[in-house]
PDB file of C-alpha atoms in Angstrom:
ATOM      1  CA  MET A   1      15.338 -13.570 -28.361  1.00  0.00           C
ATOM      2  CA  GLU A   2      14.856 -10.806 -25.795  1.00  0.00           C
ATOM      3  CA  GLU A   3      11.322  -9.747 -24.930  1.00  0.00           C
ATOM      4  CA  SER A   4      10.382  -6.189 -25.873  1.00  0.00           C
ATOM      5  CA  PRO A   5       9.870  -3.866 -22.886  1.00  0.00           C
ATOM      6  CA  PHE A   6       7.048  -2.270 -24.902  1.00  0.00           C
ATOM      7  CA  ARG A   7       5.036  -5.485 -25.182  1.00  0.00           C
ATOM      8  CA  LYS A   8       1.677  -5.006 -23.572  1.00  0.00           C
ATOM      9  CA  LYS A   9       1.237  -7.001 -20.360  1.00  0.00           C
ATOM     10  CA  GLU A  10      -1.664  -9.382 -20.152  1.00  0.00           C
ATOM     11  CA  ARG A  11      -4.323  -7.858 -17.918  1.00  0.00           C
ATOM     12  CA  ILE A  12      -5.523 -10.010 -15.062  1.00  0.00           C
ATOM     13  CA  PRO A  13      -8.933  -9.925 -13.418  1.00  0.00           C
ATOM     14  CA  PHE A  14      -8.604  -8.827  -9.799  1.00  0.00           C
ATOM     15  CA  THR A  15     -10.649  -7.783  -6.804  1.00  0.00           C
ATOM     16  CA  VAL A  16      -9.759  -4.995  -4.394  1.00  0.00           C
ATOM     17  CA  GLU A  17     -10.953  -5.423  -0.839  1.00  0.00           C
ATOM     18  CA  VAL A  18     -10.104  -4.731   2.763  1.00  0.00           C
ATOM     19  CA  ALA A  19      -7.986  -7.650   3.932  1.00  0.00           C
ATOM     20  CA  LYS A  20      -9.444 -10.028   6.510  1.00  0.00           C
ATOM     21  CA  PRO A  21      -7.564 -12.129   9.094  1.00  0.00           C
ATOM     22  CA  GLU A  22      -7.896 -15.200   6.848  1.00  0.00           C
ATOM     23  CA  ASP A  23      -5.841 -13.320   4.205  1.00  0.00           C
ATOM     24  CA  TRP A  24      -2.812 -13.222   6.515  1.00  0.00           C
ATOM     25  CA  ARG A  25      -0.636 -15.643   4.510  1.00  0.00           C
ATOM     26  CA  ALA A  26      -1.085 -13.712   1.243  1.00  0.00           C
ATOM     27  CA  TYR A  27      -0.514 -10.443   3.128  1.00  0.00           C
ATOM     28  CA  ARG A  28       2.641 -11.802   4.805  1.00  0.00           C
ATOM     29  CA  ASP A  29       3.975 -13.120   1.487  1.00  0.00           C
ATOM     30  CA  ILE A  30       3.611  -9.828  -0.380  1.00  0.00           C
ATOM     31  CA  ARG A  31       4.967  -7.757   2.543  1.00  0.00           C
ATOM     32  CA  ILE A  32       8.075  -9.951   2.758  1.00  0.00           C
ATOM     33  CA  GLU A  33       8.545  -9.653  -1.007  1.00  0.00           C
ATOM     34  CA  ALA A  34       8.219  -5.852  -0.759  1.00  0.00           C
ATOM     35  CA  LEU A  35      10.791  -5.670   2.043  1.00  0.00           C
ATOM     36  CA  THR A  36      13.144  -7.941   0.088  1.00  0.00           C
ATOM     37  CA  LYS A  37      12.980  -5.969  -3.160  1.00  0.00           C
ATOM     38  CA  ASN A  38      12.590  -2.382  -1.881  1.00  0.00           C
ATOM     39  CA  PRO A  39      13.749  -2.254   1.759  1.00  0.00           C
ATOM     40  CA  GLU A  40      14.366   1.503   1.662  1.00  0.00           C
ATOM     41  CA  ALA A  41      10.759   2.264   0.759  1.00  0.00           C
ATOM     42  CA  PHE A  42       9.072   0.797   3.832  1.00  0.00           C
ATOM     43  CA  GLY A  43       9.070   1.657   7.526  1.00  0.00           C
ATOM     44  CA  ALA A  44      10.024  -1.880   8.563  1.00  0.00           C
ATOM     45  CA  THR A  45      12.894  -4.285   8.056  1.00  0.00           C
ATOM     46  CA  LEU A  46      12.966  -7.667   6.377  1.00  0.00           C
ATOM     47  CA  GLU A  47      14.717  -9.077   9.443  1.00  0.00           C
ATOM     48  CA  ASP A  48      11.840  -8.010  11.714  1.00  0.00           C
ATOM     49  CA  ALA A  49       9.225  -9.287   9.253  1.00  0.00           C
ATOM     50  CA  LEU A  50      10.871 -12.710   9.085  1.00  0.00           C
ATOM     51  CA  LYS A  51      10.859 -12.948  12.899  1.00  0.00           C
ATOM     52  CA  ARG A  52       7.127 -12.189  13.199  1.00  0.00           C
ATOM     53  CA  LYS A  53       4.821 -14.915  14.432  1.00  0.00           C
ATOM     54  CA  ASP A  54       1.659 -15.857  12.530  1.00  0.00           C
ATOM     55  CA  LEU A  55      -0.453 -14.170  15.200  1.00  0.00           C
ATOM     56  CA  GLY A  56       1.246 -10.834  14.461  1.00  0.00           C
ATOM     57  CA  TRP A  57       0.335 -11.034  10.778  1.00  0.00           C
ATOM     58  CA  LYS A  58      -3.247 -11.963  11.680  1.00  0.00           C
ATOM     59  CA  PHE A  59      -3.412  -9.074  14.173  1.00  0.00           C
ATOM     60  CA  ASP A  60      -2.500  -6.590  11.418  1.00  0.00           C
ATOM     61  CA  LEU A  61      -5.653  -7.673   9.595  1.00  0.00           C
ATOM     62  CA  SER A  62      -7.956  -7.885  12.613  1.00  0.00           C
ATOM     63  CA  ASP A  63     -11.070  -5.743  12.648  1.00  0.00           C
ATOM     64  CA  SER A  64     -10.001  -2.281  13.659  1.00  0.00           C
ATOM     65  CA  ASN A  65     -11.480   1.158  13.360  1.00  0.00           C
ATOM     66  CA  ARG A  66      -7.971   2.634  13.503  1.00  0.00           C
ATOM     67  CA  ARG A  67      -5.988   0.489  11.027  1.00  0.00           C
ATOM     68  CA  PHE A  68      -6.643  -1.581   7.915  1.00  0.00           C
ATOM     69  CA  TYR A  69      -4.937  -3.068   4.846  1.00  0.00           C
ATOM     70  CA  VAL A  70      -6.253  -3.426   1.306  1.00  0.00           C
ATOM     71  CA  LEU A  71      -5.251  -6.189  -1.109  1.00  0.00           C
ATOM     72  CA  ALA A  72      -5.694  -6.481  -4.859  1.00  0.00           C
ATOM     73  CA  LYS A  73      -6.131 -10.208  -5.357  1.00  0.00           C
ATOM     74  CA  SER A  74      -6.355 -12.551  -8.285  1.00  0.00           C
ATOM     75  CA  GLY A  75      -6.883 -16.229  -7.703  1.00  0.00           C
ATOM     76  CA  SER A  76      -6.570 -17.788  -4.282  1.00  0.00           C
ATOM     77  CA  GLY A  77      -3.942 -19.043  -1.902  1.00  0.00           C
ATOM     78  CA  ILE A  78      -0.684 -17.565  -0.715  1.00  0.00           C
ATOM     79  CA  SER A  79       0.213 -15.950  -4.062  1.00  0.00           C
ATOM     80  CA  ALA A  80      -3.218 -14.344  -4.576  1.00  0.00           C
ATOM     81  CA  ALA A  81      -2.108 -10.882  -3.400  1.00  0.00           C
ATOM     82  CA  LYS A  82      -0.791  -8.800  -6.286  1.00  0.00           C
ATOM     83  CA  SER A  83      -0.826  -5.369  -4.620  1.00  0.00           C
ATOM     84  CA  VAL A  84      -1.068  -4.151  -1.026  1.00  0.00           C
ATOM     85  CA  ALA A  85      -1.265  -0.960   1.015  1.00  0.00           C
ATOM     86  CA  GLY A  86      -2.366  -0.073   4.506  1.00  0.00           C
ATOM     87  CA  ALA A  87      -3.542   2.912   6.482  1.00  0.00           C
ATOM     88  CA  PHE A  88      -3.728   3.934  10.097  1.00  0.00           C
ATOM     89  CA  GLU A  89      -5.579   6.789  11.745  1.00  0.00           C
ATOM     90  CA  LYS A  90      -3.536   9.576  13.256  1.00  0.00           C
ATOM     91  CA  GLU A  91      -4.957  10.211  16.697  1.00  0.00           C
ATOM     92  CA  TYR A  92      -7.230  13.251  17.081  1.00  0.00           C
ATOM     93  CA  GLU A  93      -6.664  14.472  13.515  1.00  0.00           C
ATOM     94  CA  LYS A  94      -9.279  12.572  11.460  1.00  0.00           C
ATOM     95  CA  SER A  95      -6.321  11.944   9.175  1.00  0.00           C
ATOM     96  CA  TRP A  96      -5.258   8.598   7.755  1.00  0.00           C
ATOM     97  CA  HIS A  97      -1.645   7.827   6.892  1.00  0.00           C
ATOM     98  CA  ILE A  98      -1.123   5.429   3.964  1.00  0.00           C
ATOM     99  CA  ILE A  99       1.718   2.936   4.337  1.00  0.00           C
ATOM    100  CA  GLY A 100       3.373   0.036   2.547  1.00  0.00           C
ATOM    101  CA  VAL A 101       2.132   0.551  -1.023  1.00  0.00           C
ATOM    102  CA  TYR A 102       3.581  -2.245  -3.149  1.00  0.00           C
ATOM    103  CA  THR A 103       2.639  -4.064  -6.358  1.00  0.00           C
ATOM    104  CA  ARG A 104       4.433  -7.144  -7.602  1.00  0.00           C
ATOM    105  CA  GLU A 105       6.649  -6.270 -10.584  1.00  0.00           C
ATOM    106  CA  GLU A 106       4.891  -8.537 -13.071  1.00  0.00           C
ATOM    107  CA  PHE A 107       1.546  -6.853 -12.290  1.00  0.00           C
ATOM    108  CA  ARG A 108       2.672  -3.219 -12.463  1.00  0.00           C
ATOM    109  CA  GLY A 109       1.140  -0.965 -15.095  1.00  0.00           C
ATOM    110  CA  GLN A 110      -2.335  -2.493 -14.721  1.00  0.00           C
ATOM    111  CA  GLY A 111      -3.805   0.037 -12.299  1.00  0.00           C
ATOM    112  CA  LEU A 112      -3.649  -2.170  -9.203  1.00  0.00           C
ATOM    113  CA  SER A 113      -1.912   0.395  -6.970  1.00  0.00           C
ATOM    114  CA  ARG A 114      -4.378   3.064  -8.102  1.00  0.00           C
ATOM    115  CA  LYS A 115      -7.351   0.824  -7.237  1.00  0.00           C
ATOM    116  CA  VAL A 116      -5.839  -0.163  -3.876  1.00  0.00           C
ATOM    117  CA  ILE A 117      -5.200   3.478  -2.906  1.00  0.00           C
ATOM    118  CA  GLU A 118      -8.660   4.543  -4.109  1.00  0.00           C
ATOM    119  CA  LYS A 119     -10.145   1.836  -1.863  1.00  0.00           C
ATOM    120  CA  ILE A 120      -8.042   3.067   1.071  1.00  0.00           C
ATOM    121  CA  LEU A 121      -9.201   6.651   0.509  1.00  0.00           C
ATOM    122  CA  ALA A 122     -12.859   5.545   0.382  1.00  0.00           C
ATOM    123  CA  GLU A 123     -12.468   3.442   3.547  1.00  0.00           C
ATOM    124  CA  ALA A 124     -10.718   6.311   5.347  1.00  0.00           C
ATOM    125  CA  LYS A 125     -13.552   8.670   4.417  1.00  0.00           C
ATOM    126  CA  ASN A 126     -16.144   6.088   5.522  1.00  0.00           C
ATOM    127  CA  LYS A 127     -14.367   5.967   8.898  1.00  0.00           C
ATOM    128  CA  GLY A 128     -14.722   9.747   9.300  1.00  0.00           C
ATOM    129  CA  GLY A 129     -11.389  10.793   7.804  1.00  0.00           C
ATOM    130  CA  ILE A 130     -11.029  14.260   6.341  1.00  0.00           C
ATOM    131  CA  LYS A 131      -7.497  13.951   4.935  1.00  0.00           C
ATOM    132  CA  ALA A 132      -4.880  11.377   3.982  1.00  0.00           C
ATOM    133  CA  THR A 133      -1.095  11.553   4.006  1.00  0.00           C
ATOM    134  CA  LEU A 134       1.761   9.348   2.842  1.00  0.00           C
ATOM    135  CA  ASN A 135       5.538   9.398   2.652  1.00  0.00           C
ATOM    136  CA  VAL A 136       7.492   8.442  -0.459  1.00  0.00           C
ATOM    137  CA  THR A 137      11.244   8.270  -0.937  1.00  0.00           C
ATOM    138  CA  GLU A 138      12.832  10.806  -3.249  1.00  0.00           C
ATOM    139  CA  ASN A 139      14.938   8.211  -5.093  1.00  0.00           C
ATOM    140  CA  ILE A 140      14.470   7.898  -8.859  1.00  0.00           C
ATOM    141  CA  GLU A 141      12.924   4.406  -8.611  1.00  0.00           C
ATOM    142  CA  GLN A 142       9.909   5.929  -6.840  1.00  0.00           C
ATOM    143  CA  GLU A 143       9.098   8.415  -9.632  1.00  0.00           C
ATOM    144  CA  PRO A 144       6.157   6.293 -10.930  1.00  0.00           C
ATOM    145  CA  ALA A 145       4.736   6.182  -7.384  1.00  0.00           C
ATOM    146  CA  ARG A 146       5.058   9.959  -6.952  1.00  0.00           C
ATOM    147  CA  LYS A 147       3.311  10.479 -10.306  1.00  0.00           C
ATOM    148  CA  LEU A 148       0.480   8.138  -9.281  1.00  0.00           C
ATOM    149  CA  TYR A 149       0.009   9.960  -5.957  1.00  0.00           C
ATOM    150  CA  ALA A 150      -0.090  13.330  -7.747  1.00  0.00           C
ATOM    151  CA  ASP A 151      -2.614  11.924 -10.257  1.00  0.00           C
ATOM    152  CA  LEU A 152      -4.769  10.858  -7.297  1.00  0.00           C
ATOM    153  CA  GLY A 153      -4.731  14.429  -5.935  1.00  0.00           C
ATOM    154  CA  PHE A 154      -1.904  14.224  -3.400  1.00  0.00           C
ATOM    155  CA  SER A 155       0.348  17.271  -3.164  1.00  0.00           C
ATOM    156  CA  LEU A 156       3.644  17.968  -1.439  1.00  0.00           C
ATOM    157  CA  ILE A 157       3.154  19.163   2.142  1.00  0.00           C
ATOM    158  CA  GLY A 158       6.652  18.630   3.543  1.00  0.00           C
ATOM    159  CA  ARG A 159       9.939  16.770   3.570  1.00  0.00           C
ATOM    160  CA  MET A 160      11.685  14.577   6.111  1.00  0.00           C
ATOM    161  CA  GLU A 161      14.720  12.353   6.423  1.00  0.00           C
ATOM    162  CA  GLU A 162      14.843   8.941   8.062  1.00  0.00           C
ATOM    163  CA  ASP A 163      18.026   6.887   8.370  1.00  0.00           C
ATOM    164  CA  GLY A 164      19.695   9.167   5.818  1.00  0.00           C
ATOM    165  CA  GLU A 165      16.925   8.598   3.239  1.00  0.00           C
ATOM    166  CA  PRO A 166      15.037  11.719   2.042  1.00  0.00           C
ATOM    167  CA  TYR A 167      11.244  11.433   1.905  1.00  0.00           C
ATOM    168  CA  LEU A 168       8.466  13.614   0.550  1.00  0.00           C
ATOM    169  CA  ILE A 169       5.352  13.985   2.675  1.00  0.00           C
ATOM    170  CA  MET A 170       2.255  14.219   0.507  1.00  0.00           C
ATOM    171  CA  GLY A 171      -1.325  14.940   1.533  1.00  0.00           C
ATOM    172  CA  LYS A 172      -4.850  14.942   0.156  1.00  0.00           C
ATOM    173  CA  ASP A 173      -8.198  16.304   1.311  1.00  0.00           C
ATOM    174  CA  LEU A 174     -10.857  13.558   1.293  1.00  0.00           C
ATOM    175  CA  SER A 175     -13.830  15.841   0.583  1.00  0.00           C
ATOM    176  CA  ASP A 176     -13.885  14.788  -3.098  1.00  0.00           C
ATOM    177  CA  ILE A 177     -13.962  11.054  -2.298  1.00  0.00           C
ATOM    178  CA  LYS A 178     -17.330   9.362  -2.804  1.00  0.00           C
ATOM    179  CA  ASP A 179     -18.730   7.875   0.402  1.00  0.00           C
ATOM    180  CA  GLU A 180     -19.242   4.091  -0.080  1.00  0.00           C
ATOM    181  CA  ARG A 181     -21.580   3.517   2.845  1.00  0.00           C
TER     182      ARG A 181
END
């Protein structure tokens, strides 16, 4: 018997936090999964990710005022990461660019991406950011992501094309984000 697509998914307890260097295996695992399943949606290639050394993954999560990643985790170990996104500061602009938003398929629809992005926005504001931007492909599979970004207050600020793939550039003012300091 086929499972109904309307069956409610079991909600999992999860934490959302800025990733630390000791989270590198879980971070690597979810990034490789993201690049395997949706290669067009990320600014990296699976081939490059598979060639990376452990130190490179750890470096991504090292303490930095200019770059950070957020994980939604449940449980422990390599499969603990259920959702991920990162951000880096654009030089001289007090603007943070959100990258690599991905939630594992079996955990979608539970608000993990929303919580991860909200944490990124709060962290960006805490680091002195005044706006945030992100790029999202225009393909139909990304419609839920575009809706989420609009729900979070992002609006269309431009378009671009990379490797023949059309992208929307969306932005958000951080003045309405609560400071978590």
